Coordinates of C-alpha atoms (C1' of nucleotides) in Angstrom, one line a residue:
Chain A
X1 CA 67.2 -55.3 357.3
X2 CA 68.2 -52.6 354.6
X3 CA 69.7 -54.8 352.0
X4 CA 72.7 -52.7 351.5
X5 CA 75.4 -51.6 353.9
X6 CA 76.7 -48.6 352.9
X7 CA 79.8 -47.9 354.7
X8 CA 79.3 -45.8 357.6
X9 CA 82.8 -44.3 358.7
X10 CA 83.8 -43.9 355.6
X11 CA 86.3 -41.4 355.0
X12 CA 85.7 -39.1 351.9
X13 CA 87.7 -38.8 349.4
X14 CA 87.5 -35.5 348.6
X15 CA 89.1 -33.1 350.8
X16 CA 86.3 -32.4 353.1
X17 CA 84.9 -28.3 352.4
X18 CA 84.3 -26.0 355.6
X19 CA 80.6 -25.7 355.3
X20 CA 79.6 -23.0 358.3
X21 CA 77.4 -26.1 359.7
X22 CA 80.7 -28.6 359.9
X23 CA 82.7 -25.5 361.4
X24 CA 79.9 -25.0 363.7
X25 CA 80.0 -29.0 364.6
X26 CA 83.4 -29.6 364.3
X27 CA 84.4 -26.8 367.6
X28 CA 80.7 -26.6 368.6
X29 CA 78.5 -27.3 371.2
X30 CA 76.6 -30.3 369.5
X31 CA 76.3 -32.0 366.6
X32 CA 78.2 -35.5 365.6
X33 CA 81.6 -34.5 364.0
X34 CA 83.5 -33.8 367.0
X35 CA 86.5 -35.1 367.0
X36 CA 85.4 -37.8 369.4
X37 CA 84.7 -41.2 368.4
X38 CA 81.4 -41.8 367.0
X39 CA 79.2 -44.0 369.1
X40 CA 76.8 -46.7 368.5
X41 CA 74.0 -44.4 367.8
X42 CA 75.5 -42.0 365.1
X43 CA 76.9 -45.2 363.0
X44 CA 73.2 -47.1 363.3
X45 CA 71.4 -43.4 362.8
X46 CA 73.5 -43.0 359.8
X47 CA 73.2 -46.3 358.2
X48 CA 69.5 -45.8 358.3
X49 CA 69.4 -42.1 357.0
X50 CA 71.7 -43.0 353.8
X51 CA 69.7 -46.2 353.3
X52 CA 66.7 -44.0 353.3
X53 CA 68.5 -41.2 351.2
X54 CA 69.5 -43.9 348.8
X55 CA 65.8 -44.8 348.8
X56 CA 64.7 -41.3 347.7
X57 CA 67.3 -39.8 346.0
X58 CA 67.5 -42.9 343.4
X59 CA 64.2 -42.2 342.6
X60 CA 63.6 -38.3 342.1
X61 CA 67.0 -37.1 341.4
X62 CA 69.1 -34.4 344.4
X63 CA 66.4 -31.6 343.8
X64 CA 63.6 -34.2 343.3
X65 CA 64.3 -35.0 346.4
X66 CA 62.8 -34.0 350.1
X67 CA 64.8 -33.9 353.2
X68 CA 61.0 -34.4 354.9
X69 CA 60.6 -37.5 352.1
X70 CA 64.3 -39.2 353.9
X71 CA 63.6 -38.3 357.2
X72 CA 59.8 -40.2 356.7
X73 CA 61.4 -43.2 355.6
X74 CA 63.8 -43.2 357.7
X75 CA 61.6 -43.0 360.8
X76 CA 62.8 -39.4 362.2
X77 CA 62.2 -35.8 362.5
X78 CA 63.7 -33.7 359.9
X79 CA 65.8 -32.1 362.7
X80 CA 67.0 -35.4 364.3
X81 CA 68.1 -36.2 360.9
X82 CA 69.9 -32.6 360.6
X83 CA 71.5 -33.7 363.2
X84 CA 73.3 -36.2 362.4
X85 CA 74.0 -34.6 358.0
X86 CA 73.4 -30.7 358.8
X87 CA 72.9 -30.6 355.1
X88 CA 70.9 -32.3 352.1
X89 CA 74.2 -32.2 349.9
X90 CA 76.1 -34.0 352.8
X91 CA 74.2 -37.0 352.5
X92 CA 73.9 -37.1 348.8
X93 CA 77.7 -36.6 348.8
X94 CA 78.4 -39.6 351.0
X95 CA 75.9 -41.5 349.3
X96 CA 78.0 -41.0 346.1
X97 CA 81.4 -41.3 347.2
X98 CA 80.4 -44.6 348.8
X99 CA 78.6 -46.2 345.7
X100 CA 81.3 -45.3 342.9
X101 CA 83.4 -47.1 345.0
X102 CA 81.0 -50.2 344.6
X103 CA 80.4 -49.4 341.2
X104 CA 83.8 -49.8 339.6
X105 CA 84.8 -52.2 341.5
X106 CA 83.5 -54.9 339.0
X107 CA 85.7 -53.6 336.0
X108 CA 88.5 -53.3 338.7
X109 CA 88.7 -56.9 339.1
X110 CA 89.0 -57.8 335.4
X111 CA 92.6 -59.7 335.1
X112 CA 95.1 -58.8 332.6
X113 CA 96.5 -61.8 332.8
X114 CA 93.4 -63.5 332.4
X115 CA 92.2 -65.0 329.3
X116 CA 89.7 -62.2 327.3
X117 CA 86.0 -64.1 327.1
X118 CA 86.2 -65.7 330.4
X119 CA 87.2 -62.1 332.0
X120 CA 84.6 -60.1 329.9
X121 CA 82.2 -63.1 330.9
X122 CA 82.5 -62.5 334.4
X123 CA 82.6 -58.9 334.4
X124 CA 79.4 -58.8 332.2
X125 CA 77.9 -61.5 335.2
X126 CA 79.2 -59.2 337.6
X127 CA 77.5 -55.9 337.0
X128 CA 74.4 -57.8 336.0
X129 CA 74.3 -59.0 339.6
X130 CA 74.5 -55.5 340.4
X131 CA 71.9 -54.2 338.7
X132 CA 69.8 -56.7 340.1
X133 CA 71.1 -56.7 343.6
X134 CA 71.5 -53.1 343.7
X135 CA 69.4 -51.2 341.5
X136 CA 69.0 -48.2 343.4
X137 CA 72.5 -47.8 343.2
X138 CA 72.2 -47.4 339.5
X139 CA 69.2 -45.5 339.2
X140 CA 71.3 -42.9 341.6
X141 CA 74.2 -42.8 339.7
X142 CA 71.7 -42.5 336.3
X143 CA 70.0 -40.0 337.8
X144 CA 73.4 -37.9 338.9
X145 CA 74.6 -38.2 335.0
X146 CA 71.6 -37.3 333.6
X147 CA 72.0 -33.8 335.3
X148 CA 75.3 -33.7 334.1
X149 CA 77.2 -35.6 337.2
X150 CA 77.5 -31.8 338.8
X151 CA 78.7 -33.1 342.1
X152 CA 80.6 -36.0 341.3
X153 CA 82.3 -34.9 337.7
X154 CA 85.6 -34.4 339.1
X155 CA 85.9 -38.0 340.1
X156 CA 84.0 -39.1 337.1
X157 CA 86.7 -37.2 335.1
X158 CA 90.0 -38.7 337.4
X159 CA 89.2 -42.0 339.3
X160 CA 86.9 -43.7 336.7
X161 CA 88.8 -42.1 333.9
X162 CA 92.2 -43.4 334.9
X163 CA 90.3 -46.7 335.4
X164 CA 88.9 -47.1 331.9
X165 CA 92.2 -46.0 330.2
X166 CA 93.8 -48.7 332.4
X167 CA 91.4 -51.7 331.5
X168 CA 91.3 -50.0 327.5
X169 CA 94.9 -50.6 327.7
X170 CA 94.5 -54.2 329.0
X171 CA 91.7 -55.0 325.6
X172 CA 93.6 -53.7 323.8
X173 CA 96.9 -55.6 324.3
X174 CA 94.4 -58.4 323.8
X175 CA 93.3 -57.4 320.5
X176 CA 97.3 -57.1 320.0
X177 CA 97.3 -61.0 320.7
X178 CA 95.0 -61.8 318.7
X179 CA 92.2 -63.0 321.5
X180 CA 89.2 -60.2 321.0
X181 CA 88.3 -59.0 317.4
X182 CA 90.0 -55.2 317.0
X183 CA 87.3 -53.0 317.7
X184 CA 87.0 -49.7 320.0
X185 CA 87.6 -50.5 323.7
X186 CA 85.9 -47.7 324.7
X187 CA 83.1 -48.4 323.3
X188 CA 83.1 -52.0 324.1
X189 CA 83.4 -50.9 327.9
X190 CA 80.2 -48.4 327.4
X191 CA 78.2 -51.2 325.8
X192 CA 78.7 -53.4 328.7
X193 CA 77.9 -50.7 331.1
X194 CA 75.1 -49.6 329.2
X195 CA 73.5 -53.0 328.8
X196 CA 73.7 -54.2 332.0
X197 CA 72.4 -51.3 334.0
X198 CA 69.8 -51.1 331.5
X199 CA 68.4 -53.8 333.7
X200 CA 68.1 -51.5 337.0
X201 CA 67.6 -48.3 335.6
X202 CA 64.6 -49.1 332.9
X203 CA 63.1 -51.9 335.2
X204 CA 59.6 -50.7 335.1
X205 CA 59.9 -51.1 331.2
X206 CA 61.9 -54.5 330.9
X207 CA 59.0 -55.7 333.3
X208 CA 56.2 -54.2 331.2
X209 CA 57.6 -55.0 328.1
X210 CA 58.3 -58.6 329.0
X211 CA 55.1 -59.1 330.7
X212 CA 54.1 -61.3 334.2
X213 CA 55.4 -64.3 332.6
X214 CA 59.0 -63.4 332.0
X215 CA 59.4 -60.5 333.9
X216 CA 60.0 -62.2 337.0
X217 CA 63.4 -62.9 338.7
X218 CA 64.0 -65.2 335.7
X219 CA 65.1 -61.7 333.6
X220 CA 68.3 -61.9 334.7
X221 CA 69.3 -65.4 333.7
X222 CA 67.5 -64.4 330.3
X223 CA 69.8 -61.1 329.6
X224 CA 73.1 -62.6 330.7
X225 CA 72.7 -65.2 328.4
X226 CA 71.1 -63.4 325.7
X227 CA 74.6 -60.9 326.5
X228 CA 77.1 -63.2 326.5
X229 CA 76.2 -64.7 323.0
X230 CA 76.0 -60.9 322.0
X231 CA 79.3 -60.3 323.0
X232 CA 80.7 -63.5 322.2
X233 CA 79.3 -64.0 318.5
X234 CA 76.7 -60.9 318.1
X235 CA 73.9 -61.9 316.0
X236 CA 75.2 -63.8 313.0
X237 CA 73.7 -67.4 313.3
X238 CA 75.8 -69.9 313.6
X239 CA 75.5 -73.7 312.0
X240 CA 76.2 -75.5 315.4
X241 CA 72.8 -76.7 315.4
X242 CA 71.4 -78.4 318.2
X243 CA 74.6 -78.8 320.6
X244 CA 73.9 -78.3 324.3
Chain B
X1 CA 65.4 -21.4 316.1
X2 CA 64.1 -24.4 319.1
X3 CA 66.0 -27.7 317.5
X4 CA 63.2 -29.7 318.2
X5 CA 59.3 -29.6 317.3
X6 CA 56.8 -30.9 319.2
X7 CA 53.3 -31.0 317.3
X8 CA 51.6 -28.2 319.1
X9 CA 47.8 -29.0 318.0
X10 CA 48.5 -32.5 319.3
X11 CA 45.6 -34.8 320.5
X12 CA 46.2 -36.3 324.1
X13 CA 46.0 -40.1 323.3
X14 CA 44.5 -40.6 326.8
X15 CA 41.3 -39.0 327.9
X16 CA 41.8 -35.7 329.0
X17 CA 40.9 -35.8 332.4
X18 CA 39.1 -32.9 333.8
X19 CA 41.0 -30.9 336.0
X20 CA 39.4 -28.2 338.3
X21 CA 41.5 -25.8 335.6
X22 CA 40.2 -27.6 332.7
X23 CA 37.1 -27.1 333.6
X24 CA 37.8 -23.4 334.1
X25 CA 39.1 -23.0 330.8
X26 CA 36.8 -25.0 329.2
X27 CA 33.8 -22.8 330.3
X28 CA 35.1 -19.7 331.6
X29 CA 36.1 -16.9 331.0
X30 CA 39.8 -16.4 329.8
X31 CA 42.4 -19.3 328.6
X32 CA 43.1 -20.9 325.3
X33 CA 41.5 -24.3 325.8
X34 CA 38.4 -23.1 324.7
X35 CA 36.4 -24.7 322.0
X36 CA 38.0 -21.7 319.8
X37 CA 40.5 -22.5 317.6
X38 CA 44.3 -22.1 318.4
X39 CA 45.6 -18.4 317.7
X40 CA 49.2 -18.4 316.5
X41 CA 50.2 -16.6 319.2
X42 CA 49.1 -19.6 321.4
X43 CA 50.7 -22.2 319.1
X44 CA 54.2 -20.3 319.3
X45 CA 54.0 -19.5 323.0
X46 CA 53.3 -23.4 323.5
X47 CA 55.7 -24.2 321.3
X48 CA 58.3 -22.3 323.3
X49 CA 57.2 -23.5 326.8
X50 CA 57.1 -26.6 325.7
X51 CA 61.0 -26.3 324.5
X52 CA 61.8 -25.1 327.5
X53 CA 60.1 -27.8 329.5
X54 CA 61.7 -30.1 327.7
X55 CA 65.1 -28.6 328.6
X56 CA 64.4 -28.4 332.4
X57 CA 62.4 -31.4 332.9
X58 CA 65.1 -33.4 331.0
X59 CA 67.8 -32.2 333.2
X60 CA 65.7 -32.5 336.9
X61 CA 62.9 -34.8 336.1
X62 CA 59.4 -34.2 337.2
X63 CA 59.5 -33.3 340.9
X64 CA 63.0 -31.4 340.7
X65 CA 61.8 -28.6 337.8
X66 CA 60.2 -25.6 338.9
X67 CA 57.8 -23.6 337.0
X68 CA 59.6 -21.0 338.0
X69 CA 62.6 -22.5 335.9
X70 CA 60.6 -23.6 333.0
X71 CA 58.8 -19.9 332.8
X72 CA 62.7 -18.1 332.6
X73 CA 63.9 -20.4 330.3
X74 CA 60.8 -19.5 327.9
X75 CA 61.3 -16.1 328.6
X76 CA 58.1 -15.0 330.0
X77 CA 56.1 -14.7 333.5
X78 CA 55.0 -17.4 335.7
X79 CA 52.0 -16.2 335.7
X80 CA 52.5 -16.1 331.8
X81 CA 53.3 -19.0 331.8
X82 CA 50.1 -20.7 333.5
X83 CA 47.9 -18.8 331.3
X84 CA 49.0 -21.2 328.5
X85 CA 49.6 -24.8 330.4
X86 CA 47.4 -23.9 333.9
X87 CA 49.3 -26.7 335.6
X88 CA 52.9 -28.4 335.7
X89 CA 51.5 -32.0 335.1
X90 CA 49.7 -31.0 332.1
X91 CA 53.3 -29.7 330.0
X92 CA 55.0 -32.7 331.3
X93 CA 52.5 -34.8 330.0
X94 CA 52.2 -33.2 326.5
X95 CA 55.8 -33.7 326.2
X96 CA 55.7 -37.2 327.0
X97 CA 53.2 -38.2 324.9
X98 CA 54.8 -36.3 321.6
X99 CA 57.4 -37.8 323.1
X100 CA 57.2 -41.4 322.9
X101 CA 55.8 -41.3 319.3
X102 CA 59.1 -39.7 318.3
X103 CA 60.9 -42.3 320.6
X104 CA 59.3 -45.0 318.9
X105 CA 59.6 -44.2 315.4
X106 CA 62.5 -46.4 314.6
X107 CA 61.6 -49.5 315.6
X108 CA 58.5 -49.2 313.6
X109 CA 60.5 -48.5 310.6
X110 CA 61.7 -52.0 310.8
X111 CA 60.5 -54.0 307.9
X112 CA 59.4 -57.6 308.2
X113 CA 59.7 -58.3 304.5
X114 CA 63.5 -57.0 304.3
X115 CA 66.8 -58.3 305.4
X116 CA 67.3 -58.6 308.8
X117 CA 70.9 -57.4 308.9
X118 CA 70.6 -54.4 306.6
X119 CA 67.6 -53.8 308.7
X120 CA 69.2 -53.9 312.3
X121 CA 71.5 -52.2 311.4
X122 CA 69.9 -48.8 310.2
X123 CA 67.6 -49.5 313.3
X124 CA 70.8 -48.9 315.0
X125 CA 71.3 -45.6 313.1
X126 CA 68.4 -44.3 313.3
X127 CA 68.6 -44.8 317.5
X128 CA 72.2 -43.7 317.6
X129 CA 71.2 -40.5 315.4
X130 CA 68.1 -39.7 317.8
X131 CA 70.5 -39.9 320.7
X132 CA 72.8 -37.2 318.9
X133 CA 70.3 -35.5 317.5
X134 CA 67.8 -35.3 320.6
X135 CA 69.5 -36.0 324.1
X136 CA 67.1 -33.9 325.6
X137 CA 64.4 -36.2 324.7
X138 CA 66.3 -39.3 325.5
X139 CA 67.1 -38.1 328.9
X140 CA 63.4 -36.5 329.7
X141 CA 62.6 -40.7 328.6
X142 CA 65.3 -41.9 331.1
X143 CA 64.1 -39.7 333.9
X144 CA 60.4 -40.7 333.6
X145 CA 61.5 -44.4 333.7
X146 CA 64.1 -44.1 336.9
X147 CA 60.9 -42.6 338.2
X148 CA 59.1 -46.0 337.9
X149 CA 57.2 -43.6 334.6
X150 CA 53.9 -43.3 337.0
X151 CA 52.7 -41.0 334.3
X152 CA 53.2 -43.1 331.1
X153 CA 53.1 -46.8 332.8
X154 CA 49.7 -47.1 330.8
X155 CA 51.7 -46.2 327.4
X156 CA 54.6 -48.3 328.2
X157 CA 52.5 -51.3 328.9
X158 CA 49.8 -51.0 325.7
X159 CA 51.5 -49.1 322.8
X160 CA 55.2 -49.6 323.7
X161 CA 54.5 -53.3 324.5
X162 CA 52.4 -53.9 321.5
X163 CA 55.0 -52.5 319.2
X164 CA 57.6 -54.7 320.7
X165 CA 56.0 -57.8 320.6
X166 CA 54.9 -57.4 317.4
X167 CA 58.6 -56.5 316.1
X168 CA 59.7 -59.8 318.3
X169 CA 57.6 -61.8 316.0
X170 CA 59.3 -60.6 312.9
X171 CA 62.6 -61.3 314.6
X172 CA 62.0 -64.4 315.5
X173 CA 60.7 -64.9 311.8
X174 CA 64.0 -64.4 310.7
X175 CA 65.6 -66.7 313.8
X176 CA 63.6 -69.5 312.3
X177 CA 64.7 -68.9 308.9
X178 CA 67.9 -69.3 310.0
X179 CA 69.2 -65.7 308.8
X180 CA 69.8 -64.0 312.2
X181 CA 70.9 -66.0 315.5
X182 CA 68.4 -67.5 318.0
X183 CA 68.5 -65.9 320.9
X184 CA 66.1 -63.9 322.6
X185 CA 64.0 -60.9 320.5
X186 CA 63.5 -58.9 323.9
X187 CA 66.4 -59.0 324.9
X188 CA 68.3 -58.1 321.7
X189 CA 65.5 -55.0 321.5
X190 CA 66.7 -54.3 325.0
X191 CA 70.2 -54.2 324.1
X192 CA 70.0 -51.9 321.2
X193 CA 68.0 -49.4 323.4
X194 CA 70.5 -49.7 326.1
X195 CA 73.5 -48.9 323.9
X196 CA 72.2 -46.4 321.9
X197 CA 70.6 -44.3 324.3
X198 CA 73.4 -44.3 326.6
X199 CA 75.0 -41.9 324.4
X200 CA 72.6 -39.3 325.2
X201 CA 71.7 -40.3 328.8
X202 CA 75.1 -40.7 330.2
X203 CA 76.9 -37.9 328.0
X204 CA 78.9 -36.7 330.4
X205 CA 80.6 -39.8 331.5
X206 CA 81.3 -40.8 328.0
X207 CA 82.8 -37.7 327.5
X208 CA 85.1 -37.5 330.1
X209 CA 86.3 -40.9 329.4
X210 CA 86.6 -40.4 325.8
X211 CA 88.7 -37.3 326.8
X212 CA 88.7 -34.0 324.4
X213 CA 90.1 -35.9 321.7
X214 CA 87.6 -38.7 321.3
X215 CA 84.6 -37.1 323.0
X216 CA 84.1 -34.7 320.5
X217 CA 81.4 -35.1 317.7
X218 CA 83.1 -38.1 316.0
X219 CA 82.3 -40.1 319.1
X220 CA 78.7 -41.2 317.3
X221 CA 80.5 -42.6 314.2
X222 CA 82.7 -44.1 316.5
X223 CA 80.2 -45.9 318.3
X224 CA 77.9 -46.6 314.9
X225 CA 81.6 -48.3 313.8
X226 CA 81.8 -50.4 316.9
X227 CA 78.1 -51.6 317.0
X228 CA 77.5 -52.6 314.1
X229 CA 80.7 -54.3 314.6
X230 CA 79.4 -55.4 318.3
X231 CA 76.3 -57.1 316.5
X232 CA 77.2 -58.3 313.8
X233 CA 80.0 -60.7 315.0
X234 CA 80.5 -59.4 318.7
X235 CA 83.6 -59.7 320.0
X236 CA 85.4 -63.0 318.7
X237 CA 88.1 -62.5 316.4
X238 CA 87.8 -63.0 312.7
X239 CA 90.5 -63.9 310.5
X240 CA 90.1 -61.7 307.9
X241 CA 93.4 -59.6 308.5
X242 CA 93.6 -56.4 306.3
X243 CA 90.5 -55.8 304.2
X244 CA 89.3 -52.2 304.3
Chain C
dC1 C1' 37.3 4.0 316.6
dT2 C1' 35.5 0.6 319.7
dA3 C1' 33.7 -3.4 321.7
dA4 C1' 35.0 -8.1 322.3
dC5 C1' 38.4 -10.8 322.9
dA6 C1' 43.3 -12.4 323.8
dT7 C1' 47.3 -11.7 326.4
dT8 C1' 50.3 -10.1 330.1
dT9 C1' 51.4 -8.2 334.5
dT10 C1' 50.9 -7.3 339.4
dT11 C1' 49.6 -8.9 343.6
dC12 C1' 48.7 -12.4 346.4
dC13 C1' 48.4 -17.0 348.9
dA14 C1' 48.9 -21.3 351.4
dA15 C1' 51.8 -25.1 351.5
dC16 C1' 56.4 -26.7 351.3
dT17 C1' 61.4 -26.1 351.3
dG18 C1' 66.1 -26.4 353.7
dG19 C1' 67.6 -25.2 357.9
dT20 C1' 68.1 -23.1 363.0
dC21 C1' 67.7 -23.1 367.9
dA22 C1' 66.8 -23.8 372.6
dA23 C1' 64.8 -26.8 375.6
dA24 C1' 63.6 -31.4 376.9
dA25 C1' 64.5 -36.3 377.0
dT26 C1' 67.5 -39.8 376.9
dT27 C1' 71.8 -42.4 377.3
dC28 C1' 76.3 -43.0 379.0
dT29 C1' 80.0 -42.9 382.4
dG30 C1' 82.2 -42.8 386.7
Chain D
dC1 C1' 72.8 -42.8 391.2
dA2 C1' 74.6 -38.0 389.7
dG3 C1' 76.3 -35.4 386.3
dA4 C1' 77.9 -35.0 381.7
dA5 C1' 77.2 -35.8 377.1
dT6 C1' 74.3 -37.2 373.6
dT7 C1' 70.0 -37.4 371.2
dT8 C1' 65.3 -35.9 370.2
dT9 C1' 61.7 -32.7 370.0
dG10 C1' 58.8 -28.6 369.0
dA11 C1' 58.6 -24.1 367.6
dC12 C1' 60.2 -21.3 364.4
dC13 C1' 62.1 -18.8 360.0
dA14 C1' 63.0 -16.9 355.5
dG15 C1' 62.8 -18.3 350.8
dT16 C1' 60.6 -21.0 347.3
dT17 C1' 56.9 -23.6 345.3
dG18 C1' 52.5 -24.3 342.5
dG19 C1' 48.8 -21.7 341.6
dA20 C1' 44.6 -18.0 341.8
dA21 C1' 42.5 -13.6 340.9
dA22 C1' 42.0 -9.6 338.9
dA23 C1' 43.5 -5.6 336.8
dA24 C1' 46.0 -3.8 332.8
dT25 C1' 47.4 -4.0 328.3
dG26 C1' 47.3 -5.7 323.3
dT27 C1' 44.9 -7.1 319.2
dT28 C1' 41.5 -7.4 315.9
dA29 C1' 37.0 -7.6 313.4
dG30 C1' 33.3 -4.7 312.4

DNA sequence: CTAACATTTTTCCAACTGGTCAAAATTCTG
DNA sequence: CAGAATTTTGACCAGTTGGAAAAATGTTAG
């Protein structure tokens, strides 16, 4: 039923911290992070709880956000959710490991070998699919930047760093050959991001803006072609005049 | 000393509901919303409230500020702090509706009866410039919107709307006049919004990309460089090799 | 100076917050 | 099915939250 499947065993990335309530779980009498195999329950229990957490922290931000609120959409008590993440920070941090994962993975697939427009093409299709598919996602990771990305700005500044320089490197060997006009690849990265998760993270005012008639599911197919002839040609107007 | 003024004697566009407080204040016996005019002592106190409002609320959104927060920030008492603005909602919603005045300026600047180049392009300025010159603001608007902006969905939807369709028009004035490329208006509004304001609301990412080197103040004429260049011709080289 | 007003502080409150704990209920395993 | 392990519940707690009330202090016009 929830639409996204956020991985449940996944392993985090950063070296896990001894909070007193893992200690307590991890030699304790109870709690799910004994070193025993987690059963059918914990995985399902979990799944539900981050989709839930996803739900509400994507909306009002980690301090916005209730533990009471997740645990009411997710269909618990607060202390059978506790059970299963003895803190709030523990589910927002699995929550976050898990989606920037997802999130770069578009701009990870971009080819150097490729051929420039049809690569940029794809990967501007790609994270528009995302922000339609998965605009909580977005609205979560907007939300974590615009408090400054305190919990996740170590990875921001290694894993998605490294990335970009990597795939800045790739444009501009491009622009070297001639295939993409010389211009700040950087910037040109940021303006795709920026433009496509416009999409998810300023839906109520796309909608609004563009009224019931063309606010429906139609947007999408509207701003990725209305992107690509931005990126391709920007807005000088071309004399190819009534060509398919 | 506070960067940023917000018009303190403002009058709220929509009509002041009538809050158990209100009514208080209105009749009673002690707070400044009497029929009285303003002291300066309440215009400066507001004034700095409403600065530090904007700083927390900004950075937490709505639910995830704290009076508490808002009233240290100001420097003065909780209590203090009530005497002035007798409930949360009411500062959030004088900042948000200075607010989106301010936010909007720009795009009313843009002149039908100019050139639709020279006139993108300073509307691109003037967007970039707010972003440097009022992040706060920008991410206070970000917030509200990942929200779902339940308290300014009424604005979005009349004033913001209003203003966009009617700058649409004059776009697609110039479209059929063959000066500026057909595509479509909303979308190329959305766009501009999208990567402008993502200097101020994802800050920190851009940062830490950029690095210490890049990220440092010359990253808006950076970014002014590359859009206009991103709009202008987007991304398809030009033969024009070596001209300045 | 003083009365009338404006401002600030102190004290307080009920509801909510993240979180604990032991006991009860359930599920799993042999 | 019994016993062990897991899961859920209910009662509870200390700290924080938005806000009220009133007393105490400033300020200012006459």
């Amino acid at each position: 039923m929830p639409p996204i499947k956020v991985k449940s065993a996944e392993v985090a990335t950063t070296p896990r911290r001894q909070h007193k309530a893992d200690a307590r779980a991890a030699a304790g009498s109870h709690g799910p992070a004994k070193p025993r195999a987690q059963t059918r329950i914990q995985r399902e229990k979990q799944d539900v709880i981050l989709e839930a957490a996803l739900e509400v922290f994507s909306m009002h931000g980690f301090r916005g956000a209730t533990i009471d609120q997740i645990a009411e959409v997710a269909g618990m008590s607060k202390p059978n959710l506790l059970y299963y993440f003895p803190r709030k920070e523990e589910i927002h941090r699995r929550l976050m490991s898990a989606l920037l994962d997802t999130w770069l993975a578009p701009l990870r697939e971009i080819n150097a070998d490729g051929d420039p427009f049809p690569e940029i093409r794809s990967y501007i299709r790609r994270k528009l699919e995302m922000a339609r598919d998965y605009p909580r996602e977005s609205r979560l990771f907007a939300n974590e930047m615009l408090q400054g990305a305190p919990r996740i700005i170590e990875m921001i500044e290694v894993d998605l760093k490294n990335l970009v320089d990597e795939k800045a490197k790739v444009l501009l060997t491009w622009m070297d050959q001639g295939k993409l006009a010389r211009t700040d690849p950087y910037h040109l990265i940021f303006s795709i991001w920026a433009t496509t998760q416009h999409y998810a993270d300023f839906d109520v005012q796309v909608r609004a803006v563009l009224g019931p008639a063309r606010g429906g599911e139609g947007r999408f197919e509207d701003a990725a072609r209305y992107l690509e002839g931005l990126f391709l040609h920007g807005l000088t107007p071309r004399s190819t005049p009534k060509a398919g």
